[in-house]
């Protein structure tokens, strides 16, 4: 007779889900050690202002390099960090590291805004404001160069509380962006009361923008709202020049995506800034042909 000591395994009889379960357990164990073993690091993805054609900001993105599995994508471990209760420690490390990097760039004379993603759990922590203040203070970063990214579903969980917290953060000079805009189910009326600086339109609306009219209508509407409210509107996931032209024509103010650059190590951001030429401009095409 089989032992019932591991009921979850018994409840998932097929081999695939069994190995997925074991894998999840291994990931769990490894995540507990990852912070101490310094296996996390941040990469930065450039954001281009469409009016000036210059890089005006970067988004910090968390990476985990496991000694034997190699690079694990955040989609595979962020939710685990949340459910393991580890997100607050890792999130604090992200805040501090991104603030330190912002300070380094400021000292190097570079004018860059640094975006930092906040997870739903982090956002619900009662001492979040103090933690952010601490990261800024100990790093010496300028609050105005820091932009916190929160998702709309996150902000909508407890709108009154979110409005109060975001208000305090903005009073401290920190910028706020609503991330993945358009894929949640929030009340527009509420969202418009949020004290924010920027809206990031989710990649889902950008990827088919050249062929799906509904996506263009949505992007145009969001852009119009953003302009009326004095917000920056950033299109995420712009991969081609045609997508860039479309979002530009619809009034988007900044783009982020593989067309401008993939997430990269901070040193590579610095060399990108030195050589960057707006994609599609005559100089850029010349450079492309000659290399
Ligand atoms: P996000 O905040 O919406 O970040 C944008 C994601 O889109 C990044 O994926 C980026 O690499 C990807 N991306 C950017 N441009 C393109 C493009 O042109 N094409 C395609 N196909 N993808 C593009 P990444 O780095 O895998 O991160 C995934 C998500 O994980 C992030 O979505 C964010 O929700 C979460 N995440 C990443 N870093 C952190 C972090 O430090 N803290 C928290 N709480 N969440 C994070
Ligand atoms: Mg983000
Ligand atoms: Mg996003
Ligand atoms: Mg997204």
CSV table of C-alpha atoms and ligand atoms in Angstrom, one decimal:
chain,number,residue,atom,x,y,z
A,1,UNK,CA,0.0,0.0,0.0
A,2,UNK,CA,1.2,3.5,-0.8
A,3,UNK,CA,1.9,6.0,1.9
A,4,UNK,CA,-0.3,9.0,2.0
A,5,UNK,CA,2.4,11.2,3.6
A,6,UNK,CA,2.6,13.5,0.6
A,7,UNK,CA,-1.0,14.2,-0.2
A,8,UNK,CA,-0.3,16.9,-2.8
A,9,UNK,CA,1.7,14.5,-4.9
A,10,UNK,CA,-1.1,11.9,-4.5
A,11,UNK,CA,-3.6,14.5,-5.6
A,12,UNK,CA,-1.7,15.2,-8.8
A,13,UNK,CA,-1.3,11.8,-10.4
A,14,UNK,CA,0.2,12.7,-13.8
A,15,UNK,CA,3.9,12.8,-14.2
A,16,UNK,CA,4.0,16.3,-15.7
A,17,UNK,CA,2.3,18.0,-12.7
A,18,UNK,CA,4.2,15.8,-10.3
A,19,UNK,CA,7.5,17.1,-11.7
A,20,UNK,CA,6.2,20.6,-11.8
A,21,UNK,CA,5.4,20.3,-8.1
A,22,UNK,CA,8.9,19.0,-7.2
A,23,UNK,CA,10.3,21.8,-9.4
A,24,UNK,CA,8.3,24.4,-7.4
A,25,UNK,CA,9.6,23.0,-4.2
A,26,UNK,CA,13.2,23.3,-5.4
A,27,UNK,CA,12.6,26.8,-6.6
A,28,UNK,CA,11.2,27.6,-3.2
A,29,UNK,CA,14.2,26.3,-1.4
A,30,UNK,CA,16.6,28.1,-3.8
A,31,UNK,CA,14.7,31.4,-3.4
A,32,UNK,CA,15.1,31.3,0.4
A,33,UNK,CA,18.9,31.3,-0.1
A,34,UNK,CA,19.1,33.6,-3.2
A,35,UNK,CA,19.2,37.0,-1.5
A,36,UNK,CA,22.0,36.0,0.9
A,37,UNK,CA,23.9,34.4,-1.9
A,38,UNK,CA,23.7,37.6,-3.9
A,39,UNK,CA,22.1,35.8,-6.9
A,40,UNK,CA,19.7,38.7,-7.6
A,41,UNK,CA,20.7,41.6,-9.8
A,42,UNK,CA,19.0,44.4,-11.7
A,43,UNK,CA,19.0,45.2,-15.4
A,44,UNK,CA,17.8,48.4,-16.8
A,45,UNK,CA,15.7,49.0,-20.0
A,46,UNK,CA,15.9,52.4,-21.7
A,47,UNK,CA,12.9,54.7,-22.4
A,48,UNK,CA,13.0,57.2,-25.2
A,49,UNK,CA,11.2,60.5,-25.3
A,50,UNK,CA,9.5,60.7,-28.7
A,51,UNK,CA,9.8,64.5,-29.0
A,52,UNK,CA,13.5,64.7,-28.4
A,53,UNK,CA,14.6,61.3,-29.5
A,54,UNK,CA,16.7,60.9,-26.3
A,55,UNK,CA,16.9,58.4,-23.5
A,56,UNK,CA,15.1,60.0,-20.6
A,57,UNK,CA,14.6,57.1,-18.2
A,58,UNK,CA,15.2,53.4,-17.5
A,59,UNK,CA,13.1,50.7,-15.8
A,60,UNK,CA,14.9,48.5,-13.4
A,61,UNK,CA,14.0,44.8,-13.8
A,62,UNK,CA,14.9,42.1,-11.4
A,63,UNK,CA,17.0,39.1,-12.5
A,64,UNK,CA,17.9,35.9,-10.7
A,65,UNK,CA,20.9,33.9,-11.7
A,66,UNK,CA,20.9,30.5,-10.1
A,67,UNK,CA,24.3,28.8,-9.9
A,68,UNK,CA,23.1,25.7,-11.9
A,69,UNK,CA,19.8,26.7,-13.5
A,70,UNK,CA,21.2,29.9,-14.9
A,71,UNK,CA,19.0,32.9,-15.5
A,72,UNK,CA,15.4,32.5,-14.2
A,73,UNK,CA,12.8,35.0,-15.6
A,74,UNK,CA,10.9,37.1,-13.1
A,75,UNK,CA,7.6,35.7,-14.3
A,76,UNK,CA,8.9,32.4,-12.9
A,77,UNK,CA,9.7,33.6,-9.4
A,78,UNK,CA,8.1,37.0,-8.5
A,79,UNK,CA,4.8,35.3,-7.5
A,80,UNK,CA,6.7,32.7,-5.5
A,81,UNK,CA,8.5,35.4,-3.7
A,82,UNK,CA,5.2,36.8,-2.8
A,83,UNK,CA,3.6,33.6,-1.6
A,84,UNK,CA,6.8,32.7,0.4
A,85,UNK,CA,6.7,36.1,2.1
A,86,UNK,CA,10.1,36.9,0.7
A,87,UNK,CA,9.0,39.8,-1.5
A,88,UNK,CA,9.4,42.4,1.2
A,89,UNK,CA,13.1,41.6,1.7
A,90,UNK,CA,13.8,41.2,-2.0
A,91,UNK,CA,11.7,44.2,-2.8
A,92,UNK,CA,13.7,46.3,-0.3
A,93,UNK,CA,16.9,45.2,-1.9
A,94,UNK,CA,15.5,46.2,-5.3
A,95,UNK,CA,14.5,49.6,-3.9
A,96,UNK,CA,18.0,50.2,-2.4
A,97,UNK,CA,20.0,48.9,-5.3
A,98,UNK,CA,18.0,50.9,-7.9
A,99,UNK,CA,18.3,54.0,-5.7
A,100,UNK,CA,22.1,53.5,-5.4
A,101,UNK,CA,22.3,53.1,-9.2
A,102,UNK,CA,20.3,56.3,-9.7
A,103,UNK,CA,22.7,58.1,-7.4
A,104,UNK,CA,25.7,56.7,-9.4
A,105,UNK,CA,24.2,58.0,-12.6
A,106,UNK,CA,23.4,61.4,-11.1
A,107,UNK,CA,27.0,61.7,-9.9
A,108,UNK,CA,28.2,60.7,-13.4
A,109,UNK,CA,26.2,63.7,-14.7
A,110,UNK,CA,23.6,61.6,-16.4
A,111,UNK,CA,20.0,62.8,-16.4
A,112,UNK,CA,18.0,59.6,-16.0
A,113,UNK,CA,14.8,58.7,-14.3
A,114,UNK,CA,14.9,55.2,-12.7
A,115,UNK,CA,11.7,53.2,-12.6
A,116,UNK,CA,11.2,50.7,-9.8
A,117,UNK,CA,8.4,48.0,-9.8
A,118,UNK,CA,6.4,47.5,-6.6
A,119,UNK,CA,4.7,44.2,-6.1
A,120,UNK,CA,1.1,43.9,-4.8
A,121,UNK,CA,2.3,42.6,-1.4
A,122,UNK,CA,4.9,45.3,-1.0
A,123,UNK,CA,2.3,47.9,-1.7
A,124,UNK,CA,0.1,46.6,1.1
A,125,UNK,CA,2.9,46.8,3.7
A,126,UNK,CA,2.1,49.4,6.3
A,127,UNK,CA,5.7,50.7,6.4
A,128,UNK,CA,6.2,51.0,2.7
A,129,UNK,CA,6.5,54.8,2.8
A,130,UNK,CA,9.2,54.6,5.5
A,131,UNK,CA,11.0,51.8,3.6
A,132,UNK,CA,11.1,53.9,0.4
A,133,UNK,CA,12.2,57.0,2.3
A,134,UNK,CA,15.0,55.0,3.9
A,135,UNK,CA,16.2,53.6,0.5
A,136,UNK,CA,16.3,57.1,-0.8
A,137,UNK,CA,18.0,58.6,2.2
A,138,UNK,CA,20.7,55.9,2.6
A,139,UNK,CA,21.5,55.9,-1.1
A,140,UNK,CA,21.5,59.7,-1.5
A,141,UNK,CA,19.3,59.4,-4.6
A,142,UNK,CA,17.2,62.4,-5.6
A,143,UNK,CA,13.5,61.6,-5.2
A,144,UNK,CA,12.6,63.3,-8.4
A,145,UNK,CA,14.7,60.8,-10.4
A,146,UNK,CA,12.8,57.8,-8.9
A,147,UNK,CA,9.6,56.6,-10.4
A,148,UNK,CA,7.6,53.9,-8.7
A,149,UNK,CA,5.6,51.6,-10.9
A,150,UNK,CA,2.4,50.1,-9.5
A,151,UNK,CA,-0.2,48.2,-11.5
A,152,UNK,CA,-3.7,49.5,-11.8
A,153,UNK,CA,-5.2,46.3,-10.2
A,154,UNK,CA,-3.0,46.9,-7.3
A,155,UNK,CA,-4.0,50.5,-6.8
A,156,UNK,CA,-7.7,49.5,-7.2
A,157,UNK,CA,-7.6,47.0,-4.3
A,158,UNK,CA,-8.0,49.7,-1.8
A,159,UNK,CA,-8.3,52.9,-3.7
A,160,UNK,CA,-8.7,55.3,-0.7
A,161,UNK,CA,-5.6,53.9,0.9
A,162,UNK,CA,-3.7,54.0,-2.4
A,163,UNK,CA,-4.6,57.6,-3.0
A,164,UNK,CA,-3.3,58.6,0.4
A,165,UNK,CA,0.0,56.7,0.1
A,166,UNK,CA,0.6,57.9,-3.5
A,167,UNK,CA,-0.1,61.4,-2.4
A,168,UNK,CA,2.5,61.2,0.4
A,169,UNK,CA,5.1,59.7,-2.0
A,170,UNK,CA,4.5,62.5,-4.5
A,171,UNK,CA,4.7,65.1,-1.8
A,172,UNK,CA,8.1,63.7,-1.0
A,173,UNK,CA,9.0,64.4,-4.7
A,174,UNK,CA,8.8,60.8,-5.9
A,175,UNK,CA,7.2,60.0,-9.3
A,176,UNK,CA,4.4,57.5,-9.7
A,177,UNK,CA,3.6,55.5,-12.8
A,178,UNK,CA,0.6,53.2,-13.4
A,179,UNK,CA,2.1,50.0,-15.0
A,180,UNK,CA,0.4,47.6,-17.4
A,181,UNK,CA,-2.3,50.1,-18.0
A,182,UNK,CA,-5.4,48.9,-19.8
A,183,UNK,CA,-5.3,45.2,-18.8
A,184,UNK,CA,-7.0,45.5,-15.4
A,185,UNK,CA,-10.7,46.2,-14.8
A,186,UNK,CA,-10.5,49.4,-12.9
A,187,UNK,CA,-12.9,52.2,-12.8
A,188,UNK,CA,-11.6,55.0,-14.9
A,189,UNK,CA,-13.3,57.5,-12.7
A,190,UNK,CA,-11.3,56.2,-9.7
A,191,UNK,CA,-8.0,55.9,-11.6
A,192,UNK,CA,-8.3,59.6,-12.6
A,193,UNK,CA,-8.3,60.6,-9.0
A,194,UNK,CA,-4.9,58.9,-8.4
A,195,UNK,CA,-2.1,61.3,-7.9
A,196,UNK,CA,0.2,60.0,-10.6
A,197,UNK,CA,2.8,61.3,-13.1
A,198,UNK,CA,2.7,58.7,-15.9
A,199,UNK,CA,0.7,55.9,-17.5
A,200,UNK,CA,2.5,52.9,-19.0
A,201,UNK,CA,0.3,51.3,-21.7
A,202,UNK,CA,0.6,47.6,-21.6
A,203,UNK,CA,2.5,45.8,-24.3
A,204,UNK,CA,-0.7,43.9,-25.2
A,205,UNK,CA,-2.1,47.1,-26.9
A,206,UNK,CA,1.1,47.9,-28.7
A,207,UNK,CA,2.0,44.5,-30.2
A,208,UNK,CA,-0.9,44.6,-32.7
A,209,UNK,CA,-1.2,48.3,-33.1
A,210,UNK,CA,-0.4,48.3,-36.8
A,211,UNK,CA,-3.3,46.0,-37.6
A,212,UNK,CA,-5.9,46.1,-34.9
A,213,UNK,CA,-8.0,49.2,-34.9
A,214,UNK,CA,-9.5,48.6,-31.5
A,215,UNK,CA,-6.0,48.8,-30.0
A,216,UNK,CA,-5.3,52.1,-31.8
A,217,UNK,CA,-8.6,53.5,-30.4
A,218,UNK,CA,-7.6,52.5,-26.9
A,219,UNK,CA,-4.1,53.9,-27.2
A,220,UNK,CA,-5.5,57.2,-28.6
A,221,UNK,CA,-8.1,57.5,-25.8
A,222,UNK,CA,-5.5,56.8,-23.1
A,223,UNK,CA,-3.2,59.3,-24.6
A,224,UNK,CA,-5.9,61.9,-24.8
A,225,UNK,CA,-6.7,61.4,-21.1
A,226,UNK,CA,-3.0,61.5,-20.2
A,227,UNK,CA,-2.5,64.7,-22.1
A,228,UNK,CA,-5.5,66.3,-20.5
A,229,UNK,CA,-4.2,65.4,-17.1
A,230,UNK,CA,-0.7,66.4,-17.8
A,231,UNK,CA,0.7,62.9,-17.5
A,232,UNK,CA,3.4,61.2,-19.5
A,233,UNK,CA,2.2,58.3,-21.5
A,234,UNK,CA,4.7,55.5,-22.1
A,235,UNK,CA,4.1,52.7,-24.6
A,236,UNK,CA,5.6,49.4,-23.5
A,237,UNK,CA,6.9,46.7,-25.7
A,238,UNK,CA,7.6,48.7,-28.9
A,239,UNK,CA,9.6,46.3,-31.0
A,240,UNK,CA,9.4,47.8,-34.5
A,241,UNK,CA,9.8,51.1,-36.2
A,242,UNK,CA,6.2,50.8,-37.5
A,243,UNK,CA,4.9,50.4,-34.0
A,244,UNK,CA,6.9,53.4,-33.0
A,245,UNK,CA,5.5,55.5,-35.8
A,246,UNK,CA,1.9,54.4,-34.9
A,247,UNK,CA,2.2,55.2,-31.1
A,248,UNK,CA,4.0,58.4,-32.0
A,249,UNK,CA,1.1,59.5,-34.3
A,250,UNK,CA,-1.4,58.6,-31.5
A,251,UNK,CA,0.3,61.1,-29.2
A,252,UNK,CA,2.3,58.8,-26.9
A,253,UNK,CA,5.1,60.7,-25.2
A,254,UNK,CA,7.7,57.9,-24.6
A,255,UNK,CA,8.4,54.4,-25.7
A,256,UNK,CA,10.1,51.4,-24.1
A,257,UNK,CA,10.8,48.2,-25.9
A,258,UNK,CA,13.3,46.1,-27.8
A,259,UNK,CA,13.4,48.8,-30.6
A,260,UNK,CA,15.2,51.1,-28.2
A,261,UNK,CA,17.0,48.4,-26.2
A,262,UNK,CA,16.5,45.2,-24.2
A,263,UNK,CA,17.0,45.3,-20.4
A,264,UNK,CA,20.8,45.6,-19.9
A,265,UNK,CA,23.5,45.9,-17.3
A,266,UNK,CA,24.0,49.5,-16.0
A,267,UNK,CA,27.3,49.9,-17.7
A,268,UNK,CA,25.7,49.2,-21.0
A,269,UNK,CA,23.1,51.9,-20.4
A,270,UNK,CA,26.0,54.3,-20.0
A,271,UNK,CA,27.5,53.3,-23.4
A,272,UNK,CA,24.1,53.4,-25.0
A,273,UNK,CA,23.7,57.0,-23.9
A,274,UNK,CA,26.9,57.9,-25.6
A,275,UNK,CA,26.1,56.4,-28.9
A,276,UNK,CA,22.3,56.6,-29.0
A,277,UNK,CA,20.6,57.8,-32.1
A,278,UNK,CA,16.8,57.7,-32.5
A,279,UNK,CA,15.9,54.6,-34.5
A,280,UNK,CA,14.7,55.5,-38.0
A,281,UNK,CA,16.5,58.8,-38.2
A,282,UNK,CA,18.8,59.2,-41.2
A,283,UNK,CA,22.0,59.0,-39.1
A,284,UNK,CA,20.7,55.8,-37.5
A,285,UNK,CA,20.2,54.2,-40.9
A,286,UNK,CA,23.6,55.3,-42.0
A,287,UNK,CA,25.2,53.8,-38.9
A,288,UNK,CA,23.2,50.6,-39.5
A,289,UNK,CA,24.5,50.2,-43.1
A,290,UNK,CA,28.1,50.9,-42.2
A,291,UNK,CA,28.4,48.4,-39.4
B,1,LIG,P1,6.7,45.0,-16.4
B,1,LIG,O1,7.0,45.9,-15.2
B,1,LIG,O2,5.5,45.3,-17.2
B,1,LIG,O3,8.1,45.1,-17.2
B,1,LIG,C1,8.1,45.0,-18.6
B,1,LIG,C2,8.4,43.7,-19.1
B,1,LIG,O4,8.3,43.6,-20.6
B,1,LIG,C3,9.9,43.2,-18.9
B,1,LIG,O5,9.8,41.8,-18.7
B,1,LIG,C4,10.6,43.6,-20.2
B,1,LIG,O6,11.7,42.8,-20.4
B,1,LIG,C5,9.5,43.2,-21.2
B,1,LIG,N1,9.7,43.9,-22.4
B,1,LIG,C6,10.1,45.2,-22.6
B,1,LIG,N2,10.1,45.5,-23.9
B,1,LIG,C7,9.7,44.5,-24.6
B,1,LIG,C8,9.5,44.2,-26.0
B,1,LIG,O7,9.7,45.0,-26.9
B,1,LIG,N3,9.0,43.0,-26.3
B,1,LIG,C9,8.8,42.0,-25.4
B,1,LIG,N4,8.3,40.8,-25.8
B,1,LIG,N5,8.9,42.2,-24.0
B,1,LIG,C10,9.4,43.4,-23.7
B,1,LIG,P2,10.6,41.1,-17.5
B,1,LIG,O8,11.9,41.8,-17.2
B,1,LIG,O9,10.6,39.6,-17.8
B,1,LIG,O10,9.6,41.4,-16.3
B,1,LIG,C11,8.3,40.8,-16.2
B,1,LIG,C12,7.5,41.4,-15.1
B,1,LIG,O11,8.1,41.0,-13.8
B,1,LIG,C13,7.5,42.9,-15.0
B,1,LIG,O12,6.6,43.5,-16.0
B,1,LIG,C14,7.1,43.1,-13.6
B,1,LIG,O13,5.8,43.0,-13.4
B,1,LIG,C15,7.9,42.0,-12.9
B,1,LIG,N6,9.1,42.5,-12.3
B,1,LIG,C16,10.3,42.6,-12.9
B,1,LIG,N7,11.2,43.2,-12.1
B,1,LIG,C17,10.6,43.4,-10.9
B,1,LIG,C18,10.9,43.9,-9.6
B,1,LIG,O14,12.1,44.4,-9.4
B,1,LIG,N8,10.0,44.0,-8.7
B,1,LIG,C19,8.7,43.5,-8.9
B,1,LIG,N9,7.8,43.6,-7.9
B,1,LIG,N10,8.3,43.0,-10.1
B,1,LIG,C20,9.2,43.0,-11.1
B,2,LIG,MG1,7.1,47.8,-14.8
B,3,LIG,MG1,4.7,47.1,-17.6
B,4,LIG,MG1,3.7,44.3,-18.7
